[in-house]
Short mmCIF file of C-alpha atoms and ligand atoms in Angstrom, two decimals:
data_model
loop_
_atom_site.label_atom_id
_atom_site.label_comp_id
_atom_site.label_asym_id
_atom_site.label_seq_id
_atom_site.Cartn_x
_atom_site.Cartn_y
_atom_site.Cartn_z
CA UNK A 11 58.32 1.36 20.92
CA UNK A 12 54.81 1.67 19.56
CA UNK A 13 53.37 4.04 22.25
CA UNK A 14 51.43 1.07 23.25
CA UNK A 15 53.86 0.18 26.07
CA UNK A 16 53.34 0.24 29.76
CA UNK A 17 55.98 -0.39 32.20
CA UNK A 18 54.51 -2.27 35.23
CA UNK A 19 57.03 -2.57 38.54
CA UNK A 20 56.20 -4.52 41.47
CA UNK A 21 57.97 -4.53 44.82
CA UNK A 22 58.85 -7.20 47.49
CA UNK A 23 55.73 -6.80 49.36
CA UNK A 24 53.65 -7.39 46.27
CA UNK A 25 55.16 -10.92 45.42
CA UNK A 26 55.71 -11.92 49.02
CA UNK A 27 54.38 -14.93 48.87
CA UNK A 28 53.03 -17.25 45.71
CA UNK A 29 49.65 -15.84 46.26
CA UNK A 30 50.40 -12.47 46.06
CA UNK A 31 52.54 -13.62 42.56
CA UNK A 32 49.28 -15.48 41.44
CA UNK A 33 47.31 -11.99 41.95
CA UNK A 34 50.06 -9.68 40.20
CA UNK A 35 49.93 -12.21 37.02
CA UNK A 36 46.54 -11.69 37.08
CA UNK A 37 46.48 -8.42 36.87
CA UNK A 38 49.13 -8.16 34.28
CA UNK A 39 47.18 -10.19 32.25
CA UNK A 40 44.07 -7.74 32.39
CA UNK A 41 46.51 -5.15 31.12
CA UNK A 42 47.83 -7.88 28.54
CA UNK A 43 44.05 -8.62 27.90
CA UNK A 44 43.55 -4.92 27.58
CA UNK A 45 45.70 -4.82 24.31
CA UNK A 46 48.71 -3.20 25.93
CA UNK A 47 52.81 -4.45 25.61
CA UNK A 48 53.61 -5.10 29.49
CA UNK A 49 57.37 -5.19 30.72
CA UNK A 50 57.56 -6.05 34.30
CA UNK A 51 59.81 -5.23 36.66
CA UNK A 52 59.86 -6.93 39.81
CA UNK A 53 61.32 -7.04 42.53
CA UNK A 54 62.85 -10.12 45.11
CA UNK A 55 60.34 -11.59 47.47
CA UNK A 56 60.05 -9.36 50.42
CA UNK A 57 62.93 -10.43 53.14
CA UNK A 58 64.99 -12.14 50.78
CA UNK A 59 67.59 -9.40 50.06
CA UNK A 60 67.68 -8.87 53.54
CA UNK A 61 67.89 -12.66 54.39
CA UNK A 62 70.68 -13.34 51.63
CA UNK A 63 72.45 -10.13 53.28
CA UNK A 64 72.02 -11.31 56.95
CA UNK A 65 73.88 -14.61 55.34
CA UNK A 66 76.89 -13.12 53.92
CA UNK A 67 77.23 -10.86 57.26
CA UNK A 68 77.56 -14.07 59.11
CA UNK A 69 80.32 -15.11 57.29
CA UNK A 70 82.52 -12.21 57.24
CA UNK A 71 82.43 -8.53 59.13
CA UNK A 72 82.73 -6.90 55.14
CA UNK A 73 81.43 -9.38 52.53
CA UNK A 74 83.27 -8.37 49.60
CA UNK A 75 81.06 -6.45 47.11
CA UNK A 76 82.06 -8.19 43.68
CA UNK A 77 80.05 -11.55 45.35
CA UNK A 78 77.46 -9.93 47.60
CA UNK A 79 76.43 -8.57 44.16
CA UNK A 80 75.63 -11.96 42.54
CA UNK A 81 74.34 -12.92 45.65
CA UNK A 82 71.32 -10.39 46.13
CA UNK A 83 70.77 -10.60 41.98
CA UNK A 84 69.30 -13.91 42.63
CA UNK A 85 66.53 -12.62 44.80
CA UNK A 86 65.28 -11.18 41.79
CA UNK A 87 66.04 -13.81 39.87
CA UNK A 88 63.67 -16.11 41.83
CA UNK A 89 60.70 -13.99 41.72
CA UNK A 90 60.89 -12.70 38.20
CA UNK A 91 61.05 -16.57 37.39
CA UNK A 92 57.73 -17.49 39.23
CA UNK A 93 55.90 -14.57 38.09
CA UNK A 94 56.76 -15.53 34.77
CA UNK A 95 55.66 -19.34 35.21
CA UNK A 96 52.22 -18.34 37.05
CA UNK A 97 51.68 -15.91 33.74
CA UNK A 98 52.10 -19.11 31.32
CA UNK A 99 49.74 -20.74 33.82
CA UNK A 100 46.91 -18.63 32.95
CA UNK A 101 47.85 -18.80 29.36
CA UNK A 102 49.78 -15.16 28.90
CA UNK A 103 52.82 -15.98 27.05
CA UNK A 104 55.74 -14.62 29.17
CA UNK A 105 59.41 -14.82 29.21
CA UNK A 106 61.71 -13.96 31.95
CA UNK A 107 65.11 -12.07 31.78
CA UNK A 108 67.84 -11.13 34.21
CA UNK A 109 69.63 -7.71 34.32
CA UNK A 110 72.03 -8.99 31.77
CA UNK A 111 69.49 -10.34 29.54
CA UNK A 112 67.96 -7.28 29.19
CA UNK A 113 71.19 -5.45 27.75
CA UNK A 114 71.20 -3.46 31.25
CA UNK A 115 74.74 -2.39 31.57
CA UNK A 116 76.10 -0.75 34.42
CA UNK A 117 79.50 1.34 35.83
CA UNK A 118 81.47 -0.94 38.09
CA UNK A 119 80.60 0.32 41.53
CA UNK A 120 79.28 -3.16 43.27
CA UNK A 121 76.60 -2.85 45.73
CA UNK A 122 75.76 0.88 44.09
CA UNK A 123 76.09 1.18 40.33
CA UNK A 124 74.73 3.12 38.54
CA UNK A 125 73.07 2.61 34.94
CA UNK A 126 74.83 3.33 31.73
CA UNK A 127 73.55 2.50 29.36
CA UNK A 128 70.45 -0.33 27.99
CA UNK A 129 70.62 -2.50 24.98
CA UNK A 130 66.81 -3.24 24.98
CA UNK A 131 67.04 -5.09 21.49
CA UNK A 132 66.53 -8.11 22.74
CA UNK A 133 63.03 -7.18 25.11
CA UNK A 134 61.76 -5.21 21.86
CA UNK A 135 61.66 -8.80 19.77
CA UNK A 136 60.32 -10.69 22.72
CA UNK A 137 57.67 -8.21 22.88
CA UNK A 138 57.08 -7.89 19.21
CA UNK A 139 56.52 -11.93 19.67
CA UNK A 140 53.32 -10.61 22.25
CA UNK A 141 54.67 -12.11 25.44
CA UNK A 142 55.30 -10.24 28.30
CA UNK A 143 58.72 -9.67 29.62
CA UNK A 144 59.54 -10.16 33.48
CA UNK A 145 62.53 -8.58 34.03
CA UNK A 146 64.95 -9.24 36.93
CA UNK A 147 64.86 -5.64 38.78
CA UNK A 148 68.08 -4.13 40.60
CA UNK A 149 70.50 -5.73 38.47
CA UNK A 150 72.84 -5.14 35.55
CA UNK A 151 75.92 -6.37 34.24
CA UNK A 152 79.38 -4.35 34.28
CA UNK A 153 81.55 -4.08 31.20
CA UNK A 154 83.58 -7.37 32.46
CA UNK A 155 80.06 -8.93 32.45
CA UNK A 156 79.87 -9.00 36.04
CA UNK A 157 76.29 -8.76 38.21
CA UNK A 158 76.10 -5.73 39.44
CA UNK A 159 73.03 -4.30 41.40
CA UNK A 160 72.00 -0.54 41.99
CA UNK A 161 71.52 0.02 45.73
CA UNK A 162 68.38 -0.82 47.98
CA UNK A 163 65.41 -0.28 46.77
CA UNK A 164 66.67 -0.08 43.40
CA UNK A 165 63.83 -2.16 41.12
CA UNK A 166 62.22 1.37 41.24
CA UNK A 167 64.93 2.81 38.92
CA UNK A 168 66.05 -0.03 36.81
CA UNK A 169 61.94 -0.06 35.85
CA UNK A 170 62.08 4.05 34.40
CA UNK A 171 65.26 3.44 33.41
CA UNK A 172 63.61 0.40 30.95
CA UNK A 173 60.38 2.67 30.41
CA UNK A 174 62.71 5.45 28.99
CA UNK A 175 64.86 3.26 26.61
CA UNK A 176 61.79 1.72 25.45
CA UNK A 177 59.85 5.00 24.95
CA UNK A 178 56.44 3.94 27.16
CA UNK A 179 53.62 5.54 27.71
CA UNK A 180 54.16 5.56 31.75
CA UNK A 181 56.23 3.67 34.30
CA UNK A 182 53.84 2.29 37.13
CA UNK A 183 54.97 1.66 40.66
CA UNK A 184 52.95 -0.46 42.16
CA UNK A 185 53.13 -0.94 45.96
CA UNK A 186 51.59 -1.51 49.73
CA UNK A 187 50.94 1.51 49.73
CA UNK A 188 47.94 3.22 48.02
CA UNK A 189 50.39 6.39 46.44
CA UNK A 190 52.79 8.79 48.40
CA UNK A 191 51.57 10.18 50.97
CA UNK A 192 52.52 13.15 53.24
CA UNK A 193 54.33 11.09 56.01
CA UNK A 194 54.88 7.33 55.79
CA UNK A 195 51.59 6.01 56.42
CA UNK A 196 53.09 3.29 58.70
CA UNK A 197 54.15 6.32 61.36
CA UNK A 198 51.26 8.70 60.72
CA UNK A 199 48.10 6.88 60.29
CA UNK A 200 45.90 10.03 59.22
CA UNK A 201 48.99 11.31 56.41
CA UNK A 202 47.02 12.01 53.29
CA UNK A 203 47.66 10.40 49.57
CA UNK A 204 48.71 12.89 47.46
CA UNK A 205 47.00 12.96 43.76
CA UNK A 206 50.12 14.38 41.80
CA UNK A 207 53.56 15.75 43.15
CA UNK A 208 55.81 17.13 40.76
CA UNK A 209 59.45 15.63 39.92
CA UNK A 210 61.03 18.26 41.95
CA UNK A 211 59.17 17.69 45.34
CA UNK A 212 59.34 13.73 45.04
CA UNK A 213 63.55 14.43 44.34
CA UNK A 214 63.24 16.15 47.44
CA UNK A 215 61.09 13.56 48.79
CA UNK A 216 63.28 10.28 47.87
CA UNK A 217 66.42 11.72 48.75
CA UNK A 218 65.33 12.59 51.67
CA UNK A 219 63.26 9.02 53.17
CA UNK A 220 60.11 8.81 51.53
CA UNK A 221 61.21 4.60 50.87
CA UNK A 222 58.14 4.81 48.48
CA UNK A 223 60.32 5.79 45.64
CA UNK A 224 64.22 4.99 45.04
CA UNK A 225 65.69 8.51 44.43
CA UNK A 226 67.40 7.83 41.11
CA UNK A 227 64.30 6.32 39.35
CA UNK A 228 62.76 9.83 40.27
CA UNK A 229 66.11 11.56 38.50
CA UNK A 230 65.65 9.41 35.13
CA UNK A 231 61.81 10.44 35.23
CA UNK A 232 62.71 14.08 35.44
CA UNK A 233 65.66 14.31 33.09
CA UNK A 234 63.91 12.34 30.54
CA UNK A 235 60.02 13.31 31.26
CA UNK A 236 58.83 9.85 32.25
CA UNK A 237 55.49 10.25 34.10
CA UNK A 238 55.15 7.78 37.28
CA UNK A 239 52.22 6.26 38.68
CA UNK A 240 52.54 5.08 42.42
CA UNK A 241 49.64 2.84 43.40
CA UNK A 242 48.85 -0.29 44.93
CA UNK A 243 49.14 -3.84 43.80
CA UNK A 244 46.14 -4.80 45.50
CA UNK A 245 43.44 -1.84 45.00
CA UNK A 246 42.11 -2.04 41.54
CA UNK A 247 40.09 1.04 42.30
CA UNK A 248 42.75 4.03 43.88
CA UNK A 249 44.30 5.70 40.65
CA UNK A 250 47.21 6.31 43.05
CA UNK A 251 49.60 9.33 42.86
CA UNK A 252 51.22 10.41 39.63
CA UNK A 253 54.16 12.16 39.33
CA UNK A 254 54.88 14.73 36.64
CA UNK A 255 56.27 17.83 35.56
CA UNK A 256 55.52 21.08 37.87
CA UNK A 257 52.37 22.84 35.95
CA UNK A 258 50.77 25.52 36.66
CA UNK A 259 47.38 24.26 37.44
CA UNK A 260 49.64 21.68 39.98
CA UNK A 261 48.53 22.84 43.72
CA UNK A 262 51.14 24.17 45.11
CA UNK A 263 50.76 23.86 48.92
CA UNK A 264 53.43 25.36 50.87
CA UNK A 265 54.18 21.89 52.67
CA UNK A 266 53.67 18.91 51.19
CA UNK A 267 55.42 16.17 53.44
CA UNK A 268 56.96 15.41 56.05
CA UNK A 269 60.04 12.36 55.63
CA UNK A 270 62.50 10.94 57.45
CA UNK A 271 65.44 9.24 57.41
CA UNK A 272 66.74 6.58 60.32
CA UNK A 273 69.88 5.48 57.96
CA UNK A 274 71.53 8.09 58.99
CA UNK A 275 75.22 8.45 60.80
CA UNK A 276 77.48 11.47 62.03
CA UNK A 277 81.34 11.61 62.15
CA UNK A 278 83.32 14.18 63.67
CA UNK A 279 86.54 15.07 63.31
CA UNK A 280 88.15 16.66 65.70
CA UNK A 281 91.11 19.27 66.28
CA UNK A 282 91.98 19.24 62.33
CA UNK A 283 93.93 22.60 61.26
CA UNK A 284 92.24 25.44 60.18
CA UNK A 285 93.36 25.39 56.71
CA UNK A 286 92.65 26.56 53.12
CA UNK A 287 92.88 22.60 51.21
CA UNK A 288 91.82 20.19 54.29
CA UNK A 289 88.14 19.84 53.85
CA UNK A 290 89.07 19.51 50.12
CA UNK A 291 91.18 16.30 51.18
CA UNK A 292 88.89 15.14 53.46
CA UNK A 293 86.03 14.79 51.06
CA UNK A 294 88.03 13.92 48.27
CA UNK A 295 89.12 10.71 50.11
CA UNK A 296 85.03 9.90 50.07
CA UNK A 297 84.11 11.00 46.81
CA UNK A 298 87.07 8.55 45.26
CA UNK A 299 85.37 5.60 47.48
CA UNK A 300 81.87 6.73 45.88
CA UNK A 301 80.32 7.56 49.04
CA UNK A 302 77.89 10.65 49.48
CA UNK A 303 77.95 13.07 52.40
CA UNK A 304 74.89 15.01 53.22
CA UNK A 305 75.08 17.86 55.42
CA UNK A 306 78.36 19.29 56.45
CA UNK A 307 79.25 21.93 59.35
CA UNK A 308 82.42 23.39 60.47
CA UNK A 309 82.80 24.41 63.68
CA UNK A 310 84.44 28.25 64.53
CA UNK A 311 87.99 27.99 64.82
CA UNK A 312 89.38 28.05 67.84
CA UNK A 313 93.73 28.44 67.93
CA UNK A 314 94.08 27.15 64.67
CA UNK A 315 91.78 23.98 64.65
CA UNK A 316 88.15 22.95 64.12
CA UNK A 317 86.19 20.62 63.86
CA UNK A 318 84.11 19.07 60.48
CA UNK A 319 81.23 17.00 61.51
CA UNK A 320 79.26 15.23 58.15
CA UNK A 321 76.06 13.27 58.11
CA UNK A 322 76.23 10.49 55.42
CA UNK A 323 74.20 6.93 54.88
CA UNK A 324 74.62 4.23 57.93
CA UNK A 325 74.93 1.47 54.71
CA UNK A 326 78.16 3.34 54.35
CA UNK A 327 79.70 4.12 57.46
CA UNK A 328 81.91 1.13 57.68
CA UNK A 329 83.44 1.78 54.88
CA UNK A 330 84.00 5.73 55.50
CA UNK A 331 85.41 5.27 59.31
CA UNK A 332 88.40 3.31 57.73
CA UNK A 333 88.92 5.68 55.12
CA UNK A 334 88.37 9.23 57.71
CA UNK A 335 90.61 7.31 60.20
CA UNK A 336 93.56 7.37 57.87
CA UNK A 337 92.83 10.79 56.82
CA UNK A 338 92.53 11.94 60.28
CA UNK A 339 96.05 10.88 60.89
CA UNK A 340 97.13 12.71 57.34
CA UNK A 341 96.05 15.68 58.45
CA UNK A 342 97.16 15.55 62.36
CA UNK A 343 93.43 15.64 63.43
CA UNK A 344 92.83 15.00 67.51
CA UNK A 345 90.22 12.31 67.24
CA UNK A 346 87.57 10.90 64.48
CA UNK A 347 84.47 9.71 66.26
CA UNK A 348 81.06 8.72 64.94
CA UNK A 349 77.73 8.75 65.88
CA UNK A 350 74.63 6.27 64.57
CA UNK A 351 72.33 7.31 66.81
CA UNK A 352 70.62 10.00 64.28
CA UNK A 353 67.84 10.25 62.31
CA UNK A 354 67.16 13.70 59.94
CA UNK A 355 63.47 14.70 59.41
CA UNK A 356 62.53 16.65 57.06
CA UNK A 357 59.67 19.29 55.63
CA UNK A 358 59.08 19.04 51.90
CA UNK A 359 57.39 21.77 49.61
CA UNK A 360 57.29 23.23 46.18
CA UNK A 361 55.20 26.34 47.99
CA UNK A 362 57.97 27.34 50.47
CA UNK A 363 60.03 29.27 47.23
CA UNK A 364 57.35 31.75 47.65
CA UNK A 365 56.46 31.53 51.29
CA UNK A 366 58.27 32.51 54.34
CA UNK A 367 58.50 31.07 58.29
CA UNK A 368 58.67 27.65 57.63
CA UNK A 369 61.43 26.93 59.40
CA UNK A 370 60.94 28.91 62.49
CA UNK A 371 57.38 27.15 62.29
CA UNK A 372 59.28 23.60 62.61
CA UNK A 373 61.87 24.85 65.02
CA UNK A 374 58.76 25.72 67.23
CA UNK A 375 56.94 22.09 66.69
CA UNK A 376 60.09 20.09 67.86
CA UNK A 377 61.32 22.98 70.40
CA UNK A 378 57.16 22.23 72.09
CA UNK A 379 58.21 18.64 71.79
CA UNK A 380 61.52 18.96 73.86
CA UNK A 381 63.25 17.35 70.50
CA UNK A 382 66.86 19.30 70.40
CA UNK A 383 68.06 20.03 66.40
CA UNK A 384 71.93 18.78 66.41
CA UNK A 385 72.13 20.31 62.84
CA UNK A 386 70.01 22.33 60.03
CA UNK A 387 70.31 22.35 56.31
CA UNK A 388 67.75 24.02 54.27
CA UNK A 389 67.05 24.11 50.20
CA UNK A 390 64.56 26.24 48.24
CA UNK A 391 62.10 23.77 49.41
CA UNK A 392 62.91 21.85 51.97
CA UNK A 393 63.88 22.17 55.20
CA UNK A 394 65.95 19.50 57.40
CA UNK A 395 66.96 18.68 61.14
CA UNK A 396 68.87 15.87 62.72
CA UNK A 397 67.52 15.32 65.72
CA UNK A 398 68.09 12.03 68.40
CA UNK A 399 67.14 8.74 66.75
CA UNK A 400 64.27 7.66 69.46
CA UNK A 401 62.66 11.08 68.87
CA UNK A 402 62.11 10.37 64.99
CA UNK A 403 58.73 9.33 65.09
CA UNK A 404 57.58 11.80 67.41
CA UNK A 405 58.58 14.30 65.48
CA UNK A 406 57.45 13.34 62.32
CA UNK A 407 53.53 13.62 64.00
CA UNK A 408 54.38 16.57 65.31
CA UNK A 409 55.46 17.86 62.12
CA UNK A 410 52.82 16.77 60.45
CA UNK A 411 50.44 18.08 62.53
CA UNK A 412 51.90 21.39 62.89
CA UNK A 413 51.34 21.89 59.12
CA UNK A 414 48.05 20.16 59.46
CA UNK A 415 48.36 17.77 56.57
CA UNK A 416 45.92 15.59 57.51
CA UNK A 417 43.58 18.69 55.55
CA UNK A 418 43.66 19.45 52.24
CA UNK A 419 45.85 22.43 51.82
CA UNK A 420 44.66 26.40 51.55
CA UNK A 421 45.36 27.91 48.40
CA UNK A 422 48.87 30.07 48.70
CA UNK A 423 48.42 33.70 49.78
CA UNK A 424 49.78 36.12 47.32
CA UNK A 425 50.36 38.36 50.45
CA UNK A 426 52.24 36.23 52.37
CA UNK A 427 55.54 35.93 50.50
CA UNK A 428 59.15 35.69 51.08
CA UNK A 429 62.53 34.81 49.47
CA UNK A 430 63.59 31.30 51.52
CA UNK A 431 62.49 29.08 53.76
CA UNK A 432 64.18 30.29 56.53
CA UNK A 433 63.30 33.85 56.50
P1 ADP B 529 58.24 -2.00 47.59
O1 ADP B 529 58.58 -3.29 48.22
O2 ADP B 529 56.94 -2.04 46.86
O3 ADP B 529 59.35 -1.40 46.77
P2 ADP B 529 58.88 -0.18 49.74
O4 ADP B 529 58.82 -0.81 51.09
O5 ADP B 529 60.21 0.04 49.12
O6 ADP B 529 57.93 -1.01 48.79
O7 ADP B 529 58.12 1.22 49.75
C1 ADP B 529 56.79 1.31 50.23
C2 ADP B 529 56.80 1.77 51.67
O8 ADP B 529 57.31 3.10 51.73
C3 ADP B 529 55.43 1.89 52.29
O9 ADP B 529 55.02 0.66 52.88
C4 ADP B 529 55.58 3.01 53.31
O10 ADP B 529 55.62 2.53 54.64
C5 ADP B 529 56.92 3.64 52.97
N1 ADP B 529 56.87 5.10 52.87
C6 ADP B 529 57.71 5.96 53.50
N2 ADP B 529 57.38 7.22 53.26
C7 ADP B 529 56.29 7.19 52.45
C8 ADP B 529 55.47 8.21 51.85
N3 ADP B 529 55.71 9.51 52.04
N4 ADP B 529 54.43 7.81 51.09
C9 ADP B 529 54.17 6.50 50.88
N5 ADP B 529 54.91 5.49 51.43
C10 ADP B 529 55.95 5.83 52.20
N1 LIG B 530 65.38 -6.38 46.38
C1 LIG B 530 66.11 -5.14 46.49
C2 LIG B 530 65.95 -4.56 47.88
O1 LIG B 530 65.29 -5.16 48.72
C3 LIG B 530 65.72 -4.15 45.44
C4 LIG B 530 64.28 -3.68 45.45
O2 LIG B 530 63.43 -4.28 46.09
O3 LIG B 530 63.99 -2.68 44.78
O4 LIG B 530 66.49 -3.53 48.15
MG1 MG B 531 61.00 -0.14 47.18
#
């Protein structure tokens, strides 16, 4: 594109009702005004997906996923429609285009597909033309030309995926929220916005709960260098949070968040032999379904069996017990068993590569808090627990206040150092 291009994405919240649409036009038409070549990508009205979800639940236990699909595209639909017709309202030429209008073509895992590939041809002559494009968010077509859509929250990525194949300037994310911050504002009322987090901490931070941010739109910006600007729909005047590259004038605080993650499940199972090839069928069986485990521990083996107990998404755990049930049996395991009652918090930061006792610092903040850790994974920076579902909260304060980052952060000692998190 001509460098003059500006990707613009705004979620539910933001076009929650037709007021809120009538204020996002009119803001995309001050960009418009301000000589720029605006794509949008929105995103449904807030509660629709969830309403056009609850529907299809009430008509069967497992809606299939070929229809729930199509169904949830037209959330999007809907609001990139209106947003388009309150744009032409205030004279700003617009045009609006679904998933498959926009050449967004996807692999053909329904509910959860991922992008391939995006023949923007047709965007790139509606924007030569000087009218801005709405595009449907969280939807693309698969090669039998059937609606797919990319997961929950996923307007985020089909908006960098649209700002890379167009070559913009910047992908913006606008929000309720003023940036990302270093706990979910809703939970922590003093967490503090954060003025630029690099593509490896908000990785860390999306995959692990931070909502703000779907965590494949973070992995396009990062593979292809796409610089994103969180900030809010509503405050002209907060430049938000931008996320870029690491740098080395970035601050590098040893913690810089705090997330969690209530979608989160547990199955066990127990009594399965202890041998060389089973956790490579196990795992096999979920990987062919498409469904990603998160942390994994194997008990010691006791007379020949142990047992595997896996953490993966709660959107996915009816689908998995089938599947673990049947390879239970297979491989003459006592009992499967699951558990939603989880949550896994988390402590995010690019400083902890060079900074020891973080983890024994957040063992001692939940231990002070009677909060009992069920499991522990750890990665150069980050550190995670599962803990009791109804002690999430709690311990995200804690957490956060344990690290005190309410305050800005203290440069790094160059004394202080060591190799990992946990040491
Ligand atoms: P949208 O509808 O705009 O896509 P989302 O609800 O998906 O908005 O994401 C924004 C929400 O993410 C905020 O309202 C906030 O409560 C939540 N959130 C969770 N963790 C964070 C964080 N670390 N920083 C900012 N927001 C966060
Ligand atoms: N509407 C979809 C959802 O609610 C996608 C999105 O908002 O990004 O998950
Ligand atoms: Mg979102």
């Amino acid at each position: 594109m001509s460098g003059n291009l500006i990707v613009q994405k705004y979620g539910g919240t933001s076009v929650g009702t037709l007021d809120k649409i009538r204020k996002v036009a009119r803001r995309i038409k001050k960009s418009r005004d301000a000589g720029k070549d605006v794509l949008v990508v929105v995103s449904a009205m807030a509660g629709e997906t969830d309403k056009l979800l609850a529907m299809a639940h009430e008509l069967s236990d497992h809606p299939n996923r070929r229809e729930t699909d199509l169904l949830l595209s037209s959330g999007e639909r809907i609001s990139s429609a209106l947003l388009s017709i309150a744009l032409h309202s205030m004279g700003c030429p617009a045009m609006a285009l679904t998933g498959r209008q926009m050449g967004l073509l996807t692999d053909g895992s329904h509910t959860r597909a991922r992008i391939r590939e995006i023949k923007a041809s047709r965007a790139l002559d509606i924007l030569k033309t000087n009218h801005v494009v709405v595009c449907a968010g969280f939807q693309g077509v698969n090669e039998m030309g059937d609606v797919t859509t990319l997961g929950r929250g996923g307007s985020d990525t089909s908006a960098v995926a649209l700002a890379v194949a167009l070559d913009a300037d910047v992908c913006e994310i606008y929000t309720d929220v003023k940036g990302v911050y270093t706990a979910d504002p809703r939970i922590v009322p003093n967490a503090r916005k954060l003025n630029m987090v690099s593509f490896d901490e908000m990785l860390e931070m999306a995959s692990l709960g931070a909502q703000v941010l779907h965590i494949r739109c973070v992995e396009f910006a990062n593979n292809f260098n796409m610089p994103i600007v969180v900030r809010s729909s509503f405050d002209e005047t907060d430049e938000g949070t931008r996320i870029i590259e690491e740098n080395p004038d970035m601050e590098q605080p040893v913690v810089s968040g705090v997330m969690h993650d209530t979608d989160q499940s547990k199955i066990t199972i127990m009594g399965v032999p202890d041998q060389p090839g089973i956790a490579a069928n196990i795992f096999n069986a979920l990987a062919d379904a498409s469904i990603s485990v998160d942390m994994i521990i194997q008990n010691v083996s006791a007379e020949g069996h142990t047992d595997i107990s896996f953490t993966l998404a709660t959107t996915n755990l009816q689908e998995a017990m089938p599947i673990m049930q049947k390879k239970g049996k297979a491989v003459q395991a006592k009992d499967v068993t699951s558990d939603s009652n989880i949550s896994k918090i988390s402590v995010v930061g690019a400083g902890m590569r060079s900074h020891s006792g973080v983890a024994a610092r957040i063992f001692s903040a939940l231990s002070n808090e009677g909060i009992n850790i069920m499991m522990i994974s750890t990665s150069e920076i980050r550190v995670s627990c599962i803990i009791e579902k109804s002690k999430t909260e709690q311990a995200v304060r804690a957490l956060h206040g344990a690290f005190k980052l309410d305050e800005e952060p203290e440069p790094i000692s160059q004394s202080t150092t060591g190799a990992s998190p946990t040491a």
